[in-house]
Amino acid sequence: EPEVTQTPSHQVTQMGQEVILRCVPISNHLYFYWYRQILGQKVEFLVSFYNNEISEKSEIFDDQFSVERPDGSNFTLKIRSTKLEDSAMYFCASSGILGWRGYTFGSGTRLTVV
Amino acid sequence: EDQVTQSPEALRLQEGESSSLNCSYTVSGLRGLFWYRQDPGKGPEFLFTLYSAGEEKEKERLKATLTKKESFLHITAPKPEDSATYLCAVQASSGGGADGLTFGKGTHLIIQP
């Protein structure tokens, strides 16, 4: 069964550093998403991406964050000047042409900011 | 603002003991209600999408139902491998197909042998 692949599985970074989280969505999917889950809390929507541009973003997704689809397969989330409160699991997801019928999530990247 | 409330927060059952998990929601217009399963340290795994009141879907020991205000995930004769956190999420119909999901906190289900 097709999978969404995320790398790395765990990243530790120092406060103030920039990190890039990487995702390879399912190949024929058109909609791409980033979510985060702080330990013990809800899964929260960050941003959706369609047709090479941001489609929707939440209040969490401020100027510190950016997304890019640098080629036909990768989808990245960049977090600039990381803060302690950015520590969380970050999930990438993708969906097909009827995006609202359900997503496939990746296994996540655990980001720890120290 | 869209809201999703799940109950109970945690549930411990004996193997074979059937039960139901609840998801109440408020949303400006429902495009879809989603159920996911999440194992520790993993991403949510898609189970069901429900679109309109009265709809039901089944998969193995799980059955999801939907009303205008809530959804239930019924688990029949559960096995230890059904132990996981079950997440409910909604997507509003106000925007386009790429709108984000609003999740509940989940129900942590433990099935004891």
Tab-separated table of C-alpha atoms in Angstrom:
chain	number	residue	atom	x	y	z
A	1	GLU	CA	0.000	0.000	0.000
A	2	PRO	CA	1.359	3.469	-0.866
A	3	GLU	CA	2.913	5.382	2.017
A	4	VAL	CA	3.818	8.920	2.956
A	5	THR	CA	7.488	8.912	3.944
A	6	GLN	CA	8.984	11.415	6.393
A	7	THR	CA	12.615	12.057	7.232
A	8	PRO	CA	14.253	12.267	9.657
A	9	SER	CA	12.236	10.304	12.194
A	10	HIS	CA	13.806	12.285	15.036
A	11	GLN	CA	15.679	15.585	14.968
A	12	VAL	CA	17.287	17.435	17.842
A	13	THR	CA	18.182	21.072	17.283
A	14	GLN	CA	19.385	23.990	19.343
A	15	MET	CA	17.069	26.903	20.010
A	16	GLY	CA	17.441	29.542	17.335
A	17	GLN	CA	18.531	27.127	14.619
A	18	GLU	CA	16.658	26.428	11.393
A	19	VAL	CA	15.327	22.965	10.594
A	20	ILE	CA	13.893	21.423	7.464
A	21	LEU	CA	11.525	18.511	7.747
A	22	ARG	CA	11.098	16.406	4.647
A	23	CYS	CA	8.219	14.413	3.239
A	24	VAL	CA	7.621	12.305	0.168
A	25	PRO	CA	3.845	12.214	-0.428
A	26	ILE	CA	2.046	9.450	-2.315
A	27	SER	CA	3.003	9.871	-5.951
A	28	ASN	CA	-0.368	10.624	-7.553
A	29	HIS	CA	-1.709	12.776	-4.737
A	30	LEU	CA	-2.389	16.454	-5.329
A	31	TYR	CA	-2.993	17.936	-1.871
A	32	PHE	CA	-0.292	18.116	0.770
A	33	TYR	CA	-0.490	19.053	4.431
A	34	TRP	CA	1.541	19.584	7.567
A	35	TYR	CA	0.159	18.958	11.038
A	36	ARG	CA	1.815	18.972	14.437
A	37	GLN	CA	1.100	17.249	17.732
A	38	ILE	CA	2.631	18.546	20.919
A	39	LEU	CA	3.101	15.731	23.436
A	40	GLY	CA	-0.218	14.863	25.053
A	41	GLN	CA	-2.196	17.352	22.977
A	42	LYS	CA	-4.409	17.374	19.899
A	43	VAL	CA	-3.228	16.996	16.341
A	44	GLU	CA	-3.239	20.557	14.950
A	45	PHE	CA	-3.459	21.706	11.341
A	46	LEU	CA	-0.610	23.918	10.124
A	47	VAL	CA	-0.898	24.324	6.359
A	48	SER	CA	-2.257	22.842	3.145
A	49	PHE	CA	-0.626	23.071	-0.272
A	50	TYR	CA	-2.177	22.589	-3.679
A	51	ASN	CA	-1.113	23.444	-7.213
A	52	ASN	CA	2.260	24.716	-5.974
A	53	GLU	CA	0.898	27.236	-3.525
A	54	ILE	CA	-0.438	27.453	-0.004
A	55	SER	CA	-4.165	26.793	0.013
A	56	GLU	CA	-4.932	27.340	3.683
A	57	LYS	CA	-2.930	27.996	6.831
A	58	SER	CA	-3.732	28.124	10.519
A	59	GLU	CA	-2.838	30.801	13.057
A	60	ILE	CA	0.090	28.636	14.140
A	61	PHE	CA	1.678	28.905	10.684
A	62	ASP	CA	3.278	32.325	11.036
A	63	ASP	CA	6.353	33.861	9.386
A	64	GLN	CA	8.565	31.388	11.218
A	65	PHE	CA	7.269	28.608	8.985
A	66	SER	CA	7.454	28.018	5.261
A	67	VAL	CA	6.672	25.143	2.908
A	68	GLU	CA	8.082	24.201	-0.437
A	69	ARG	CA	7.732	21.540	-3.081
A	70	PRO	CA	11.199	21.779	-4.589
A	71	ASP	CA	10.689	18.991	-7.110
A	72	GLY	CA	8.041	16.519	-8.216
A	73	SER	CA	8.327	14.290	-5.197
A	74	ASN	CA	9.425	16.148	-2.051
A	75	PHE	CA	7.441	18.447	0.217
A	76	THR	CA	9.290	20.303	2.957
A	77	LEU	CA	8.492	22.290	6.080
A	78	LYS	CA	11.085	24.829	7.169
A	79	ILE	CA	11.069	26.224	10.678
A	80	ARG	CA	13.285	29.250	11.178
A	81	SER	CA	14.752	30.318	14.518
A	82	THR	CA	13.301	27.387	16.448
A	83	LYS	CA	11.887	27.865	19.945
A	84	LEU	CA	11.464	25.400	22.788
A	85	GLU	CA	7.712	25.358	22.179
A	86	ASP	CA	8.249	24.110	18.625
A	87	SER	CA	9.114	20.702	20.094
A	88	ALA	CA	6.442	18.341	18.767
A	89	MET	CA	5.694	15.536	16.332
A	90	TYR	CA	5.259	16.942	12.849
A	91	PHE	CA	3.129	14.934	10.465
A	92	CYS	CA	2.971	15.239	6.715
A	93	ALA	CA	-0.155	14.046	4.908
A	94	SER	CA	-1.387	13.849	1.353
A	95	SER	CA	-4.652	13.183	-0.434
A	96	GLY	CA	-5.910	12.572	-3.940
A	97	ILE	CA	-8.060	14.601	-6.288
A	98	LEU	CA	-10.999	14.512	-3.876
A	99	GLY	CA	-8.835	15.840	-1.083
A	100	TRP	CA	-11.605	16.007	1.422
A	101	ARG	CA	-12.279	12.274	1.321
A	102	GLY	CA	-9.445	11.483	3.708
A	103	TYR	CA	-5.728	11.808	4.017
A	104	THR	CA	-2.831	9.447	4.392
A	105	PHE	CA	-0.463	10.518	7.143
A	106	GLY	CA	3.234	9.798	7.441
A	107	SER	CA	4.816	8.387	10.602
A	108	GLY	CA	6.045	11.806	11.656
A	109	THR	CA	9.237	13.597	12.625
A	110	ARG	CA	9.821	14.115	16.320
A	111	LEU	CA	11.427	17.543	16.693
A	112	THR	CA	13.151	18.294	19.956
A	113	VAL	CA	14.419	21.844	20.513
A	114	VAL	CA	16.976	22.162	23.309
B	1	GLU	CA	-14.903	28.014	15.424
B	2	ASP	CA	-15.072	24.291	14.697
B	3	GLN	CA	-14.892	22.075	17.790
B	4	VAL	CA	-14.571	18.352	18.379
B	5	THR	CA	-15.031	16.720	21.791
B	6	GLN	CA	-14.345	13.044	22.344
B	7	SER	CA	-15.426	10.902	25.263
B	8	PRO	CA	-14.369	9.090	27.250
B	9	GLU	CA	-10.734	10.245	27.377
B	10	ALA	CA	-9.669	6.714	28.254
B	11	LEU	CA	-11.404	3.346	28.228
B	12	ARG	CA	-10.228	-0.006	29.474
B	13	LEU	CA	-12.125	-3.098	28.290
B	14	GLN	CA	-11.740	-6.814	28.602
B	15	GLU	CA	-11.164	-8.739	25.393
B	16	GLY	CA	-14.570	-9.412	23.829
B	17	GLU	CA	-16.321	-6.623	25.748
B	18	SER	CA	-18.077	-4.376	23.198
B	19	SER	CA	-18.396	-0.607	23.688
B	20	SER	CA	-18.765	2.741	21.904
B	21	LEU	CA	-16.642	5.858	21.643
B	22	ASN	CA	-18.318	9.234	21.231
B	23	CYS	CA	-17.386	12.257	19.130
B	24	SER	CA	-19.509	15.423	19.430
B	25	TYR	CA	-18.827	18.221	17.008
B	26	THR	CA	-19.822	21.742	16.101
B	27	VAL	CA	-18.927	22.939	12.640
B	28	SER	CA	-20.263	25.659	10.362
B	29	GLY	CA	-21.082	23.103	7.679
B	30	LEU	CA	-19.841	19.532	7.652
B	31	ARG	CA	-17.913	18.366	4.625
B	32	GLY	CA	-16.771	15.176	6.309
B	33	LEU	CA	-16.163	13.501	9.664
B	34	PHE	CA	-13.101	11.288	9.915
B	35	TRP	CA	-12.053	8.530	12.273
B	36	TYR	CA	-8.383	7.676	12.652
B	37	ARG	CA	-6.448	5.214	14.762
B	38	GLN	CA	-3.116	6.327	16.245
B	39	ASP	CA	-0.548	4.011	17.787
B	40	PRO	CA	2.147	5.445	20.108
B	41	GLY	CA	4.805	7.394	18.199
B	42	LYS	CA	3.027	6.895	14.863
B	43	GLY	CA	0.929	8.971	12.512
B	44	PRO	CA	-2.857	8.718	12.377
B	45	GLU	CA	-4.108	5.763	10.330
B	46	PHE	CA	-7.283	6.398	8.338
B	47	LEU	CA	-10.332	4.341	9.279
B	48	PHE	CA	-13.525	5.992	7.973
B	49	THR	CA	-15.021	9.111	6.427
B	50	LEU	CA	-18.697	9.902	7.005
B	51	TYR	CA	-20.442	12.623	5.028
B	52	SER	CA	-24.080	12.878	6.078
B	53	ALA	CA	-26.343	12.089	9.001
B	54	GLY	CA	-27.550	8.513	8.995
B	55	GLU	CA	-24.488	7.176	7.256
B	56	GLU	CA	-22.767	4.077	8.651
B	57	LYS	CA	-19.500	2.374	7.723
B	58	GLU	CA	-17.946	-0.859	8.930
B	59	LYS	CA	-14.502	-2.379	8.943
B	60	GLU	CA	-13.807	-5.626	10.749
B	61	ARG	CA	-14.791	-5.062	14.403
B	62	LEU	CA	-15.387	-1.326	13.966
B	63	LYS	CA	-18.552	0.471	12.920
B	64	ALA	CA	-18.884	4.248	12.627
B	65	THR	CA	-22.196	6.121	12.653
B	66	LEU	CA	-23.071	9.782	12.187
B	67	THR	CA	-25.848	12.106	13.357
B	68	LYS	CA	-26.138	15.872	12.945
B	69	LYS	CA	-24.329	16.471	16.237
B	70	GLU	CA	-22.190	13.429	16.958
B	71	SER	CA	-20.545	10.296	15.709
B	72	PHE	CA	-20.031	6.969	17.404
B	73	LEU	CA	-17.329	4.407	16.866
B	74	HIS	CA	-18.683	1.049	17.956
B	75	ILE	CA	-16.189	-1.687	18.662
B	76	THR	CA	-17.538	-5.223	18.762
B	77	ALA	CA	-15.737	-8.058	20.555
B	78	PRO	CA	-12.439	-6.168	20.646
B	79	LYS	CA	-9.044	-7.859	20.696
B	80	PRO	CA	-5.815	-6.632	22.359
B	81	GLU	CA	-4.522	-5.450	18.971
B	82	ASP	CA	-7.372	-2.915	18.868
B	83	SER	CA	-5.631	-1.030	21.676
B	84	ALA	CA	-4.784	2.453	20.382
B	85	THR	CA	-5.898	6.063	20.541
B	86	TYR	CA	-8.917	6.705	18.320
B	87	LEU	CA	-9.128	10.195	16.864
B	88	CYS	CA	-12.156	11.978	15.459
B	89	ALA	CA	-11.775	14.950	13.114
B	90	VAL	CA	-14.062	17.194	11.073
B	91	GLN	CA	-13.622	19.200	7.926
B	92	ALA	CA	-15.854	22.191	7.292
B	93	SER	CA	-17.561	22.738	3.976
B	94	SER	CA	-16.917	26.454	4.005
B	95	GLY	CA	-13.678	26.263	2.132
B	96	GLY	CA	-12.076	24.281	-0.633
B	97	GLY	CA	-11.007	20.669	-0.727
B	98	ALA	CA	-7.655	21.408	0.875
B	99	ASP	CA	-9.053	22.661	4.182
B	100	GLY	CA	-7.446	21.381	7.318
B	101	LEU	CA	-9.030	18.958	9.727
B	102	THR	CA	-10.013	19.874	13.292
B	103	PHE	CA	-9.178	16.988	15.607
B	104	GLY	CA	-10.463	15.949	18.989
B	105	LYS	CA	-8.129	14.898	21.788
B	106	GLY	CA	-8.867	11.236	21.186
B	107	THR	CA	-9.977	8.250	23.229
B	108	HIS	CA	-7.177	6.056	24.557
B	109	LEU	CA	-8.512	2.503	24.329
B	110	ILE	CA	-6.900	-0.420	26.139
B	111	ILE	CA	-8.105	-3.974	25.561
B	112	GLN	CA	-6.967	-6.400	28.204
B	113	PRO	CA	-6.568	-10.104	27.348
